[in-house]
Structures are given as structure tokens and as C-alpha cells.
Coordinates of C-alpha atoms and ligand atoms in Angstrom, one line a residue:
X113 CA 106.6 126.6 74.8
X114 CA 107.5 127.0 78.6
X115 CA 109.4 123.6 80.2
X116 CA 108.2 122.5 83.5
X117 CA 111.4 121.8 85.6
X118 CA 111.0 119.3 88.5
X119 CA 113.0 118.4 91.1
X120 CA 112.2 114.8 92.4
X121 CA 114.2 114.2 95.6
X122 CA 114.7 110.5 96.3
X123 CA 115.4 107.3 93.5
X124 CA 113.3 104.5 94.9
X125 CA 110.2 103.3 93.2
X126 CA 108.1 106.6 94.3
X127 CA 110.5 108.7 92.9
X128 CA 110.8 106.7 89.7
X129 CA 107.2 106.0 88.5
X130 CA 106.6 109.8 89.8
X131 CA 108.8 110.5 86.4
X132 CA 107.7 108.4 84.5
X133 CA 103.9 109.6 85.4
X134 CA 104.7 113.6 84.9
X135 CA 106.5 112.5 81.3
X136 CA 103.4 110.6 80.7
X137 CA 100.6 112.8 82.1
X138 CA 101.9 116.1 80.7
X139 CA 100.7 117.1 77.3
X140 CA 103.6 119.6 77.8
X141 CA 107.5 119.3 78.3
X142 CA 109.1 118.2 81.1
X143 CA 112.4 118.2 82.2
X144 CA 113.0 116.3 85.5
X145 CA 116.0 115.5 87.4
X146 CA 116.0 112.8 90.3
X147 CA 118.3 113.6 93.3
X148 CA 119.5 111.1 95.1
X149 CA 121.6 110.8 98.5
X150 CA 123.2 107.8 97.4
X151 CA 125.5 107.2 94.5
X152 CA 123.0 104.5 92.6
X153 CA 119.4 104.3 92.3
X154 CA 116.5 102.3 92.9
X155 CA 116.1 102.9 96.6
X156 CA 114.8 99.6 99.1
X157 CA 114.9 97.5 95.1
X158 CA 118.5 98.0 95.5
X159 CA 118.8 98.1 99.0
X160 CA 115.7 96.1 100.7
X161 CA 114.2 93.9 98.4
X162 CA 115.8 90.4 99.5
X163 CA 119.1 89.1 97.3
X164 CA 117.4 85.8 96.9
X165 CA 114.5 87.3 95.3
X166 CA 115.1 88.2 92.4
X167 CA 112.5 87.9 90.1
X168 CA 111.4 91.1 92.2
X169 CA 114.7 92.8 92.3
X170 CA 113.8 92.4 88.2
X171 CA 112.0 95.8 88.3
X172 CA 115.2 97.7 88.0
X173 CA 114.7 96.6 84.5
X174 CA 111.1 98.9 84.6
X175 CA 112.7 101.3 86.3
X176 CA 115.7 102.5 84.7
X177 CA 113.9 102.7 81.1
X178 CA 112.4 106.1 83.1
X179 CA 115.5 107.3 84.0
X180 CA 117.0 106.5 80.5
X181 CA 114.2 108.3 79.0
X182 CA 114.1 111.8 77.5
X183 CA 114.4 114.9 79.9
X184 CA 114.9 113.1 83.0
X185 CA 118.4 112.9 84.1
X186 CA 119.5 110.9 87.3
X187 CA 122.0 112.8 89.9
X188 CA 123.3 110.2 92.6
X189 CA 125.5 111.5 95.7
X190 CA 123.2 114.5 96.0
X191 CA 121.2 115.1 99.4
X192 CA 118.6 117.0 100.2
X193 CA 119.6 118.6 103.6
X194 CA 123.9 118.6 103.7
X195 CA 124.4 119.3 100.0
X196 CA 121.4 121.4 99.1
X197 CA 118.0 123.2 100.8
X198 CA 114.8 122.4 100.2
X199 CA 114.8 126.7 99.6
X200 CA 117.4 125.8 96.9
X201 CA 115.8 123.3 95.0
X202 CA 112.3 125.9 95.3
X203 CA 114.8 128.6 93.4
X204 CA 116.1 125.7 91.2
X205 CA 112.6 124.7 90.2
X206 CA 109.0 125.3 89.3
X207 CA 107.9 121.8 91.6
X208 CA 109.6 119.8 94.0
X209 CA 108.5 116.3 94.7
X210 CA 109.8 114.8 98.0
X211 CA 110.0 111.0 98.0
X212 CA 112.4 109.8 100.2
X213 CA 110.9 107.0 102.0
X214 CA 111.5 105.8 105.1
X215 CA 114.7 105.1 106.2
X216 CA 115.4 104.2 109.5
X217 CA 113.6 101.3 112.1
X218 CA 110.5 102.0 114.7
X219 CA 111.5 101.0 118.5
X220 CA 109.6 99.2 120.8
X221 CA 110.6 101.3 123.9
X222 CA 111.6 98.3 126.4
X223 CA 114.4 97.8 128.6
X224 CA 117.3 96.9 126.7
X225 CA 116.6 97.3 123.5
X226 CA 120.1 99.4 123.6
X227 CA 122.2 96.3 124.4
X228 CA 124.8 95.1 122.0
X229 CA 123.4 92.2 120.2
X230 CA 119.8 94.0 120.2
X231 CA 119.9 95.0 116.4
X232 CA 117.4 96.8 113.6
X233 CA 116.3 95.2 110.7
X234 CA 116.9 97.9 108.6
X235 CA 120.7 98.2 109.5
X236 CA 120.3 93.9 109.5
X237 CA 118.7 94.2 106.0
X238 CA 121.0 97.0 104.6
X239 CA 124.4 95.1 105.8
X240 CA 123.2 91.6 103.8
X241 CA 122.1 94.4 100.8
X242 CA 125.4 96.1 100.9
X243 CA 124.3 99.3 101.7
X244 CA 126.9 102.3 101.8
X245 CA 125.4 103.4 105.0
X246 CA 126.6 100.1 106.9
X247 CA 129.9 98.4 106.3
X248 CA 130.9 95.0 105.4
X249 CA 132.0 93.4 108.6
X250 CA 129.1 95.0 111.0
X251 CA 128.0 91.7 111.9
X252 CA 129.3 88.9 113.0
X253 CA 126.6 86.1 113.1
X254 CA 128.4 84.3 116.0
X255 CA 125.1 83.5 118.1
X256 CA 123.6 80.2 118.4
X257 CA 120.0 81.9 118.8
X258 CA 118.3 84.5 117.5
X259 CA 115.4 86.1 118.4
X260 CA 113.4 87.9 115.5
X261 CA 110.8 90.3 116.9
X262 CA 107.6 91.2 114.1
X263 CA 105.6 88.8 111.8
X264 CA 105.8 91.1 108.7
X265 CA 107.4 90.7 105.1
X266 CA 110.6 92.3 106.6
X267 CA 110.7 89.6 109.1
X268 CA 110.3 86.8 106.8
X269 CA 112.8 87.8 104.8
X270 CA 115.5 88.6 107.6
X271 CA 114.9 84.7 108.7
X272 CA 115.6 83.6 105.5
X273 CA 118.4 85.0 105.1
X274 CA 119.0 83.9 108.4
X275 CA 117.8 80.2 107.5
X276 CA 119.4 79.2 104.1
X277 CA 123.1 78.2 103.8
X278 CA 125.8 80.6 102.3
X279 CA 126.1 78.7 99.0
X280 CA 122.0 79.3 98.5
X281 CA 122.8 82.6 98.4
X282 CA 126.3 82.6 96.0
X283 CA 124.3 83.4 92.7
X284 CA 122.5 86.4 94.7
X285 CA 124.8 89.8 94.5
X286 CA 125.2 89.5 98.0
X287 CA 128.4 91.2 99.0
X288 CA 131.5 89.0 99.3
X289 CA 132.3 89.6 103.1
X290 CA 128.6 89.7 103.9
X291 CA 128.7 86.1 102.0
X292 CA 131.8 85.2 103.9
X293 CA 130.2 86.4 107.2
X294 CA 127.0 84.2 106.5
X295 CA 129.0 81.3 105.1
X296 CA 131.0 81.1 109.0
X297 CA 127.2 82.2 110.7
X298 CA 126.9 80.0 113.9
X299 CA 123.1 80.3 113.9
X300 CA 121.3 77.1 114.7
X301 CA 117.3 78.3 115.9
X302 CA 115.8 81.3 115.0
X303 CA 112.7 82.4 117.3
X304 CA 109.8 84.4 115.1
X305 CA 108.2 86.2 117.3
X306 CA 104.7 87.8 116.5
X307 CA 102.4 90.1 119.3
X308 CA 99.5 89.0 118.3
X309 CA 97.8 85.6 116.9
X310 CA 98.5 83.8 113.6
X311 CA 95.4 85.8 111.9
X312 CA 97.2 89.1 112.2
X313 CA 100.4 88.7 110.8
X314 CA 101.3 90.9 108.1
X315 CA 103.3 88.6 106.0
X316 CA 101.9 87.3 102.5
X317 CA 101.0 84.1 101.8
X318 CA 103.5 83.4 99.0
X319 CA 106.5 84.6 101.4
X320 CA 105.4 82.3 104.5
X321 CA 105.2 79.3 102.5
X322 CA 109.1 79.5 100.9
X323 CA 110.1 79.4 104.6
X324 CA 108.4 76.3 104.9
X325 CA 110.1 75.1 101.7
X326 CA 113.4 75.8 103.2
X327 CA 115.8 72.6 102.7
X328 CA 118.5 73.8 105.3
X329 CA 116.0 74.8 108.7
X330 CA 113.1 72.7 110.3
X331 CA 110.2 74.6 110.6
X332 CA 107.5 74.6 113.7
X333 CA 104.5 76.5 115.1
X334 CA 102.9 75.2 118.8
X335 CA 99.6 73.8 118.4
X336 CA 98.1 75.8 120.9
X337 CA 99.4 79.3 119.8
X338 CA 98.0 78.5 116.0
X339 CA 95.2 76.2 116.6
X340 CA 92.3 78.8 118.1
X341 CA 92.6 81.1 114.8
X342 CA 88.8 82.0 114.1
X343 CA 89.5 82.6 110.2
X344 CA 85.6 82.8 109.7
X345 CA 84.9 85.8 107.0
X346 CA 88.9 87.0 106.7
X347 CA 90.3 87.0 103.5
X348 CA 92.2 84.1 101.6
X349 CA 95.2 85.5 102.0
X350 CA 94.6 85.3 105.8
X351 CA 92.9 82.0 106.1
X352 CA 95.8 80.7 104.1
X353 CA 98.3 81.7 106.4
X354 CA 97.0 80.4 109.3
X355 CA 96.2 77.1 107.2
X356 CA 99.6 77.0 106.8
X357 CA 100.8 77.7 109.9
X358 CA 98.6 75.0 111.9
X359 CA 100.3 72.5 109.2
X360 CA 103.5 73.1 110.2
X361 CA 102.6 72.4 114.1
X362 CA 102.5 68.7 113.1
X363 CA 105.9 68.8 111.2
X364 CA 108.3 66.3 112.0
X365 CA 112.0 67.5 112.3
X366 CA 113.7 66.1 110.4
X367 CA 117.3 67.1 111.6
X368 CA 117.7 70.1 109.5
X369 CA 121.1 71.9 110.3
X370 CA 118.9 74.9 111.8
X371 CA 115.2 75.5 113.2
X372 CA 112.5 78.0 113.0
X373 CA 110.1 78.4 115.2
X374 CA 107.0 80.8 114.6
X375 CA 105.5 81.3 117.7
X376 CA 102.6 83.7 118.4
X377 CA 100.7 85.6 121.0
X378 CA 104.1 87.1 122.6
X379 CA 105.0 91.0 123.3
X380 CA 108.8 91.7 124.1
X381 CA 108.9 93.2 127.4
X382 CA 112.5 93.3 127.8
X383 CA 115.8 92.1 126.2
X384 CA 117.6 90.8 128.5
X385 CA 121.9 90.3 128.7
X386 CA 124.4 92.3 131.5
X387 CA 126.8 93.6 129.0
X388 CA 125.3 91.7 125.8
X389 CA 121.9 90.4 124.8
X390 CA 121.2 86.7 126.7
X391 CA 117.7 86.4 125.8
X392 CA 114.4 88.2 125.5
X393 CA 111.5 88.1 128.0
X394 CA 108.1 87.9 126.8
X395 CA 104.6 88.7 127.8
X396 CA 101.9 86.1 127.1
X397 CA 99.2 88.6 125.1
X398 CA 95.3 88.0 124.5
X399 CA 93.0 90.4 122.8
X400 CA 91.0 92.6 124.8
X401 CA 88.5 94.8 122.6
X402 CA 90.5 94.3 120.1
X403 CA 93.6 95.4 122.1
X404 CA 97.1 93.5 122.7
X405 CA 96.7 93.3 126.6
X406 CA 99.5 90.8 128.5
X407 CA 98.0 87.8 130.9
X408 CA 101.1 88.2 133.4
X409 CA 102.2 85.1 132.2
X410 CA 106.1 84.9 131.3
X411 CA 108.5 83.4 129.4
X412 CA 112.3 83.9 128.5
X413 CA 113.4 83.0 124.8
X414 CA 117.5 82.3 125.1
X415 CA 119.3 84.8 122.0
X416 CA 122.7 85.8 121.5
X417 CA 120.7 88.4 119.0
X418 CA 117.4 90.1 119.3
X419 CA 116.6 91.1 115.6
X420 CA 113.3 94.3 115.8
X421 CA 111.6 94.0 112.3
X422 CA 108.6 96.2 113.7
X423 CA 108.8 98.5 110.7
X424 CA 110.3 101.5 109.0
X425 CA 109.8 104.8 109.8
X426 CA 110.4 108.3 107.6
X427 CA 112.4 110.9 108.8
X428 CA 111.7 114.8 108.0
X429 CA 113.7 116.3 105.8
X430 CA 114.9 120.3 107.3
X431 CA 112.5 122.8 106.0
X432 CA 109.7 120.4 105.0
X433 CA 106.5 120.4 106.6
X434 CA 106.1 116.8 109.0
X435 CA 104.2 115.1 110.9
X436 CA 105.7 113.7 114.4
X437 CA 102.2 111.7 115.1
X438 CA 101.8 109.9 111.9
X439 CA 105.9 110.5 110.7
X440 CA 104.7 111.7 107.0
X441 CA 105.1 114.6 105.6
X442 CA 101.0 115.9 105.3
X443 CA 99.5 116.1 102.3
X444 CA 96.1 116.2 100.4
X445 CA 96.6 113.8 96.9
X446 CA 99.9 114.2 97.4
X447 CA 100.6 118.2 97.7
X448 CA 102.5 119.2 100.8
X449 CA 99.8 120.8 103.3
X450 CA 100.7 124.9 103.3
X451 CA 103.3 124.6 101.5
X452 CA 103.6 126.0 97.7
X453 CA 104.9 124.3 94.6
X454 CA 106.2 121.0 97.1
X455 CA 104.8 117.5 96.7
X456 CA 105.3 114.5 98.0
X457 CA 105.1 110.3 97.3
X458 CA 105.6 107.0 98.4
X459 CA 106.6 105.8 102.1
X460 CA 106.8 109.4 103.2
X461 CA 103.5 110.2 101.4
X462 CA 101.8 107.3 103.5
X463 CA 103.8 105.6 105.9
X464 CA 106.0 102.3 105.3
X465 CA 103.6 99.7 103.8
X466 CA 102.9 98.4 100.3
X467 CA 105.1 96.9 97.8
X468 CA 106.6 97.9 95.2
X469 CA 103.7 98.3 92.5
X470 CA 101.6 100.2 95.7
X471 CA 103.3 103.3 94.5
X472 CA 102.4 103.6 91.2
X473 CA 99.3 104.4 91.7
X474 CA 100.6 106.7 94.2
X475 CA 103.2 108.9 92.1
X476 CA 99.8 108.6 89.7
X477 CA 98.1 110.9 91.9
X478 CA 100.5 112.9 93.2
X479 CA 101.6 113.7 89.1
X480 CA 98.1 114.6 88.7
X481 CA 98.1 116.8 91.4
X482 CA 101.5 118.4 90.5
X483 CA 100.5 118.9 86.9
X484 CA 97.1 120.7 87.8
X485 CA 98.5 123.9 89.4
X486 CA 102.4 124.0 88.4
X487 CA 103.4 127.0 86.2
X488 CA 106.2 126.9 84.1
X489 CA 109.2 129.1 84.4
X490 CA 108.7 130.1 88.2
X491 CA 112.6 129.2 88.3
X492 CA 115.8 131.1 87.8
X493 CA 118.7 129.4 89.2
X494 CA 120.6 126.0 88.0
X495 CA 120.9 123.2 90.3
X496 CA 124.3 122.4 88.1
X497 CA 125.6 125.7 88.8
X498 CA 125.2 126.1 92.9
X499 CA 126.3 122.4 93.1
X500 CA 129.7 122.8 91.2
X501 CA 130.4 125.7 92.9
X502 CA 129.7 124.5 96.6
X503 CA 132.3 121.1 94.8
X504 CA 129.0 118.6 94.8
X505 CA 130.0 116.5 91.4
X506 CA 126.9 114.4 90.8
X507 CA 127.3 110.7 90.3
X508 CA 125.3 110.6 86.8
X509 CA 123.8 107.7 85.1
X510 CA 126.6 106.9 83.0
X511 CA 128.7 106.7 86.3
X512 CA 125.6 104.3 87.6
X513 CA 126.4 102.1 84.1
X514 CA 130.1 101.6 85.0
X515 CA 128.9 100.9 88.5
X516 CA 126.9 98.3 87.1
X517 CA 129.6 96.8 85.1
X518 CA 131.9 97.1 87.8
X519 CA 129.5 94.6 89.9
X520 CA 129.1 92.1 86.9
X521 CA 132.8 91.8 86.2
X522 CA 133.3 91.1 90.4
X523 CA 130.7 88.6 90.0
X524 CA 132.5 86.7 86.6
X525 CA 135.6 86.7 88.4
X526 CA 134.3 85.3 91.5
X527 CA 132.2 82.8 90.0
X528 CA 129.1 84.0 91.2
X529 CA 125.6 85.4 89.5
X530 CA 125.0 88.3 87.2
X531 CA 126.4 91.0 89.7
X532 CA 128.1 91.0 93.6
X533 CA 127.7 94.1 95.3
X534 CA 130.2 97.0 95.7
X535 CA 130.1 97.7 99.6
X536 CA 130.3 101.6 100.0
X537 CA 131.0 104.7 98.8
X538 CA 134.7 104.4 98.1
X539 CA 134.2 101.5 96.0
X540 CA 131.2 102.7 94.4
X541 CA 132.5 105.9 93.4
X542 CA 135.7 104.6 92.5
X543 CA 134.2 102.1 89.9
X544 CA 132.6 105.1 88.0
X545 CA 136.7 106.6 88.2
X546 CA 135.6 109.3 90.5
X547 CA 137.0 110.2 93.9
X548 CA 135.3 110.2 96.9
X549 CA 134.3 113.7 98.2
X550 CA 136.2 115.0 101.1
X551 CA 133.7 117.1 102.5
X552 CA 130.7 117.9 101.5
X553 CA 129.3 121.2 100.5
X554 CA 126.5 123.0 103.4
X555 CA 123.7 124.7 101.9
X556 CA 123.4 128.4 103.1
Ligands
FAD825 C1 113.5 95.2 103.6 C2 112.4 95.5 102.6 C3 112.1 94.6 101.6 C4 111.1 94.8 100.7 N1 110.8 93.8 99.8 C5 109.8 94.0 98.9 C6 109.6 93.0 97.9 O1 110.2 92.0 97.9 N2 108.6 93.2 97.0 C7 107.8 94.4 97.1 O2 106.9 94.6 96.2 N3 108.1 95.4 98.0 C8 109.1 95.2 98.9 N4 109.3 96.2 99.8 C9 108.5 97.4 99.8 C10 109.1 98.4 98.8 O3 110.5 98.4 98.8 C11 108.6 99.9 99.1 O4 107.2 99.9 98.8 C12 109.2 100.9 98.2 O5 110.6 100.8 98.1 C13 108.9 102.3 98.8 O6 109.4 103.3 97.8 P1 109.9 104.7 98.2 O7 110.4 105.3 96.9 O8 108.8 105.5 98.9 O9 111.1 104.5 99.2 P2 112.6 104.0 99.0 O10 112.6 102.8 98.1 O11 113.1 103.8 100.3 O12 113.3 105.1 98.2 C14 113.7 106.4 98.8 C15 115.0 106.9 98.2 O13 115.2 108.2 98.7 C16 116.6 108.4 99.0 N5 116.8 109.4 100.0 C17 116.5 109.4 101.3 N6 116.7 110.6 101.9 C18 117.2 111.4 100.9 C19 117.7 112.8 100.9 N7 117.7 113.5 102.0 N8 118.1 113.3 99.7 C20 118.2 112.5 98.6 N9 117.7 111.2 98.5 C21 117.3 110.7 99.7 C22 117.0 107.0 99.5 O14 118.4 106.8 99.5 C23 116.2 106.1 98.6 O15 117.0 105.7 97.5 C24 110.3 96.0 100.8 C25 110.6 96.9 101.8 C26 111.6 96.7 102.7 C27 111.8 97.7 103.8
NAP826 N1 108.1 90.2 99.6 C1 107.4 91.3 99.7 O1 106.5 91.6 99.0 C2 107.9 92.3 100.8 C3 109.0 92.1 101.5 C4 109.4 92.9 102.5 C5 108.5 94.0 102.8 N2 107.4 94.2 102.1 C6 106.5 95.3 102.5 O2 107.1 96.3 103.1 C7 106.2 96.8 104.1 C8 107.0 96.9 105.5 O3 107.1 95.6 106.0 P1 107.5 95.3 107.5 O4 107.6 93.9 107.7 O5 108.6 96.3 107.9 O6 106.2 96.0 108.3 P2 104.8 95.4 108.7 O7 104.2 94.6 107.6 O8 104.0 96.6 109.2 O9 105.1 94.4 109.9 C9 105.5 94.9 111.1 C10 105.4 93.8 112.2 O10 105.9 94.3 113.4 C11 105.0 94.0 114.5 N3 105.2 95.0 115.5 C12 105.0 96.4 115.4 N4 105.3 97.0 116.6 C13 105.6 96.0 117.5 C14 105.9 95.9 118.8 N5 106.0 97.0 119.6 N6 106.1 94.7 119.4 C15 106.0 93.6 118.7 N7 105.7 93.5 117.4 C16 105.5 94.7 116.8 C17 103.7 94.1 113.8 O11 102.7 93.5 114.6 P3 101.2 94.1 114.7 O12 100.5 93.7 113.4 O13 100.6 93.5 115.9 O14 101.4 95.6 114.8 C18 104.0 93.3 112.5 O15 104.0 92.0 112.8 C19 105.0 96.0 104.2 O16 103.9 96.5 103.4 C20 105.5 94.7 103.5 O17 104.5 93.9 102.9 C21 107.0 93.3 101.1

């Protein structure tokens, strides 16, 4: 009997549950191996999912019972682009499945948005989750205001990170500096700022309450920018949020060392700061047929930091189909459109939204898809033998183990919770007793 070989680019959740659906769905063998760009897996559970949630964050333990199962094999510090071709992996082969996400943040296209001070969430969100992309000491929380732009999950998580006190966040595996950094944060109001009214925010119901639960941040919404919600016929979910919201406009503060306030109906026309961001200007908004439309009424929101949670974006990957309009690579059930034997799942599937469990049912159908038309043996050449000899060592998932140890023997000897991340690739690599690559191998 013939082994299917599969290539799955990408270690988050779509990548995972895509290998744990071809081992499941196929009544023949499989062999799969997950690349990842990064020396560890899990994608956004590692590096997005919030440190102080960790009940969530608990899914690793789902997740690496695929990769510790039969025939799949995890190879960290491999990318698809600088250290290997989407041509090579096709030779490598007989399916490719492309699940790398979405990686970097979405603009809003106003006047100063380049200032210093004017930040991403997603470099916000990868510096607090140690991420080998940003380093330790990126950010220095010295502003006394900051300005968060987006009413999503994102958002609410950014705030509270924002909002709680350094020690709330010592049993988290927030990195030591990062912890440091937040412990001297001069932050005293946070602004959430949302485009539209309280009955279109995109956060969760369970999420928004916990920042009203917060012990170390007053929380307020203005009356008139919650109070005209028609919530007639929405969902429960949506009728609770705004319940929630017009609760908090009759909170007392009760001195709290910061505030929040959620305010509503505002679009950022401009961040505003000569050589630094000063402060945001916003655009009263209304709805007109259904559209965001501004009233020409103004207002200026002081912040040493504007913080864009507006959502991810994918980026294409060279020599794989992509769509500019709707940034995903196109697909029907999860086969690349025109092109053979490729596949694709999760965030670059269908765009940046849905938790974690959203793409399981996901990889489902792209596995289905895959194992419908995929024909054993198409391959010749080994992945292991153009990677060795262009010097690419894989970081495998024994290396992940001692990376794992590594972070709960930090954590014993700092005192802190069951792990403290290792900030970058230096460290990462060196807790597995490897040495960081010096250059890294092009593919022809
Ligand atoms: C900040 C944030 C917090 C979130 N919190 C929650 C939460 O609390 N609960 C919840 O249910 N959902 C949460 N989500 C949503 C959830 O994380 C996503 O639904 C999920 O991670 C998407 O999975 P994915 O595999 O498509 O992408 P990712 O998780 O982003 O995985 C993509 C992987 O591909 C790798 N990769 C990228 N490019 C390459 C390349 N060229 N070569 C090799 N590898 C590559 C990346 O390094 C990454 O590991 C959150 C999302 C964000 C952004
Ligand atoms: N705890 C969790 O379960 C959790 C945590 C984090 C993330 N996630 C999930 O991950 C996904 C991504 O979350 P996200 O917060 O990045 O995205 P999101 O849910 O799409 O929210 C994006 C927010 O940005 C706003 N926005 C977009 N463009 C804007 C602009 N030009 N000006 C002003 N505001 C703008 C949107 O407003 P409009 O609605 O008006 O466009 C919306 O409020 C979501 O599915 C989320 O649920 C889940």
C-alpha cells in the first residue's frame, strides 16, 4: 500500500486539526509533516490568545496529541518562501496544504497613522506574547493615555492587558521584560474606540463582561452613545452586550488606579502629534443605509498611543495563487482555485475571524477535499534531503519539549506560573542546544 505524503505549511490550529483530520479521514496511510516558520508550534494559541486566559491557551494540550501522533512529524524554523518553494514542497509531496493565517494588521489609511506612538495590535499583541518577530523592550508604556481603535475580541484583550496591574499577570508566561515593562507602565485612561454603535461591536459577551470585572480600572460608557441601541430581534449575544454596556453608563468611579472608557459612534480621521502621537481626532458617525457616514461633528481624544485593533490580514505566500480583494488565497472547499494538488485552511482559507474551534470544521472540509482526488506516490524528492543540503536543520518536536522545559524551569526560578516565555530565536533555539542559523538557505 502507497503512503500519501502531505506537506501542511503553517502550525496554528488550521494546520493542526488539518492533521489530525487527514489521519482520521483516511482509510489509508498518511504521513504528514507540519512546517512551520517559527521554531515552536501552535500559531496565534501561542502567540495571540491572551496570557491571562488560559483556560484557552489549554488547547495546546489538544493540539500537540496530533503532532505526537503517528506519521506526523512537526519541523519548526522552516518557511515557506526563504527556506523552501512552494515548487519544492509540490516535488517533495503528493498534497500541500497552505495554512498560514494571517499575520500582519489591516490600516485604516488616515493621516498619521505612521507617527511614532501610532502602533498595531498585532506587533502590540505579539510583544506582550513574546513573539520572536518583536523583541522584548519594543515598547515602552510611558503614555498617560491611550487610544484603542476597534471594538473586537483583539481590542478587548489589548485593554486588558492594558488595564490589569503587572502582578495580575505574574502567574501568566508573560515574558520577564514584557512583565517588567508593564509592571513600570504609566497608563492611567484607556479610550475604546468603536465606529459604529454598541449593537455592532464584535466582541463576545463573556470577554466584555471580565473588563467590567476588572479590580484595577473604572469602567464607563456615555449614556447617549449606548442608550438609543434598538436591540429588537438581534441575537442574545448582542442584546447582552449592549445590556451591559448601558449598565456601565451609570457606574460610579470608584477611584480605580486606571479608567476605561468605551465610547461609541466615532471613526478615526486622523492621529494627530508633530513628531509623536498627541491625540486622535474623531468623526462623529451615524448610519446611513446601513453605512458608517460622519455628521461633521468633531472631537479630539488626548493619547500618547493610538493602539489599531481593526483586524488581521493574510499575506500571499510567492507562487501561490491570492486574492488582493478579499486577501485569501481562493478556493472551492478548500482546494486552491487552478492550482493542482494545493489546498488551503484556516485564516487564509477565509479571512481573520473565528476562534479557535471555527477551524475544525474547516480543516474538516478541506481534508475531505484533499482526500477525494490526492494520489499517492506523485512524489520523488525528500524535503530532509534539499533542506540539509541548502544547511536548514529543522527545529523538531523533541527540540519543542526542551523548549518547553526550558520555559517551566525560568518560571520555577522566578517564582512565577507553569511557564515564562523565551523571547526570540536566540533563546529559543538555544534551549533545544542548537545554534542559531547564520543565514538562511534561498530556494532556487
Ligand atoms: C490576538 C488574538 C487573540 C485570539 N484569542 C482567541 C481566543 O482567546 N480564543 C479563541 O477561540 N480564538 C482566539 N483567536 C482566534 C484564533 O487564534 C484563530 O482562529 C486561529 O489561530 C487561526 O488559525 P490559523 O491556523 O489559520 O492561523 P495561526 O494561528 O495564525 O497559524 C498560522 C501559522 O502559520 C505560520 N506561518 C506563517 N507563514 C508561514 C510560512 N511562510 N511558512 C511556514 N509557516 C508559516 C505562523 O507562524 C503560524 O504559526 C485570537 C486571534 C487573535 C489574533
Ligand atoms: N476571546 C476570544 O474568543 C477571542 C480573542 C481575540 C480574538 N478572537 C477572534 O479573532 C478574530 C479577529 O478579532 P479582531 O478583534 O482582530 O477582529 P474583528 O472582530 O473583525 O474586529 C475588528 C474591529 O475593528 C473595527 N474596524 C475595522 N476597520 C475599522 C476602521 N477603518 N476604523 C475603525 N474601526 C474599524 C471593526 O468595526 P466594524 O465592525 O465597524 O467594521 C471591529 O470593531 C475574531 O473572530 C475574534 O472573535 C477571539
Amino acid at each position: 500500500m502507497v503512503t500519501l505524503r502531505v506537506a501542511i505549511v503553517g502550525s496554528g490550529p488550521a494546520g493542526i486539526y488539518t492533521a489530525e483530520a487527514l489521519s482520521k479521514q483516511s482509510g489509508e496511510p498518511v504521513e504528514i509533516d507540519v512546517l512551520e516558520r517559527l521554531p515552536t508550534p501552535y500559531g496565534l494559541v501561542r502567540y495571540g490568545v491572551a496570557p491571562d486566559h488560559t483556560s484557552i491557551k489549554s488547547v495546546a494540550g489538544y493540539l500537540r496529541r496530533v503532532l505526537e501522533s503517528p506519521g506526523t512529524r512537526f519541523l519548526g524554523g522552516v518557511e515557506l518562501g526563504s527556506d523552501v518553494s512552494a515548487d519544492e514542497l509540490l516535488a517533495c509531496y503528493d498534497a500541500v496544504v497552505y495554512c498560514t493565517g494571517a499575520m500582519v494588521d489591516r490600516h485604516l489609511g488616515i493621516p498619521g497613522e505612521d507617527l511614532p506612538g501610532s502602533v498595531a495590535a498585532t506587533d502590540f499583541v505579539n510583544w506582550y506574547c513574546g513573539h520572536p518577530d518583536v523583541p522584548a523592550d519594543a515598547f515602552t508604556l510611558d503614555a498617560e493615555e491611550v487610544a484603542v481603535i476597534g471594538v473586537g475580541n483583539v481590542a478587548v484583550d489589548v485593554v486588558r492587558v492594558l488595564a490589569k496591574t503587572a502582578d495580575e499577570l505574574r502567574g501568566t508566561d508573560v515574558p520577564e521584560e514584557v512583565l517588567d515593562r508593564l509592571a513600570a507602565s504609566r497608563v492611567r485612561r484607556i479610550h475604546m474606540i468603536g465606529r459604529r454603535g454598541p449593537e455592532h461591536a464584535k466582541f463576545t459577551l463573556k470577554e466584555l463582561r471580565e473588563l467590567g470585572e476588572l479590580t484595577n480600572a473604572d469602567v464607563r460608557t456615555l449614556p447617549h452613545e449606548v442608550e438609543g441601541a434598538d436591540v429588537e430581534g438581534l441575537s442574545r449575544q448582542i442584546r447582552g452586550n449592549v445590556e451591559v454596556l448601558r449598565s456601565w453608563s451609570a457606574r460610579v468611579p470608584q477611584g480605580r488606579p486606571r479608567a476605561l472608557d468605551v465610547r461609541f459612534w466615532l471613526r478615526p480621521v486622523e492621529i494627530l502629534g508633530a513628531t509623536r502621537v498627541e491625540g486622535i481626532r474623531l468623526e462623529r458617525t451615524r448610519l446611513v443605509d446601513g453605512r458608517v457616514t460622519g455628521t461633521g461633528e468633531f472631537e479630539t481624544v488626548p493619547a500618547g498611543m493610538v493602539l489599531r485593533s481593526v483586524g488581521y490580514r493574510s499575506v500571499p505566500l510567492p507562487g501561490v495563487p491570492f486574492d488582493t480583494g478579499t486577501m485569501t488565497v481562493p478556493n472551492v472547499a478548500g482546494k486552491v482555485t487552478g492550482a493542482e494538488r494545493q489546498y488551503v485552511a484556516g485564516w487564509l482559507k477565509r479571512g481573520p475571524t473565528g476562534v479557535i474551534g471555527t477551524n475544525k470544521s474547516d480543516a474538516a472540509e478541506t481534508a475531505r477535499t484533499l482526500l477525494a482526488e490526492a494520489v499517492p506516490g506523485t512524489a520523488a524528492t525528500k524535503l530532509d534531503d534539499l533542506l540539509s543540503a541548502r544547511g536548514v536543520t529543522p527545529v523538531t518536536y523533541d527540540d519543542w519539549l526542551a523548549i518547553e522545559a526550558a520555559e517551566a524551569d525560568l518560571a520555577r526560578a522566578l517564582g512565577r506560573g507553569e511557564r515564562v516565555k523565551l523571547v526570540g530565536r536566540p533563546a529559543l533555539l538555544a534551549a533545544c542546544g542548537r545554534a542559531p542559523r547564520d543565514t538562511a538557505g534561498a530556494p532556487s
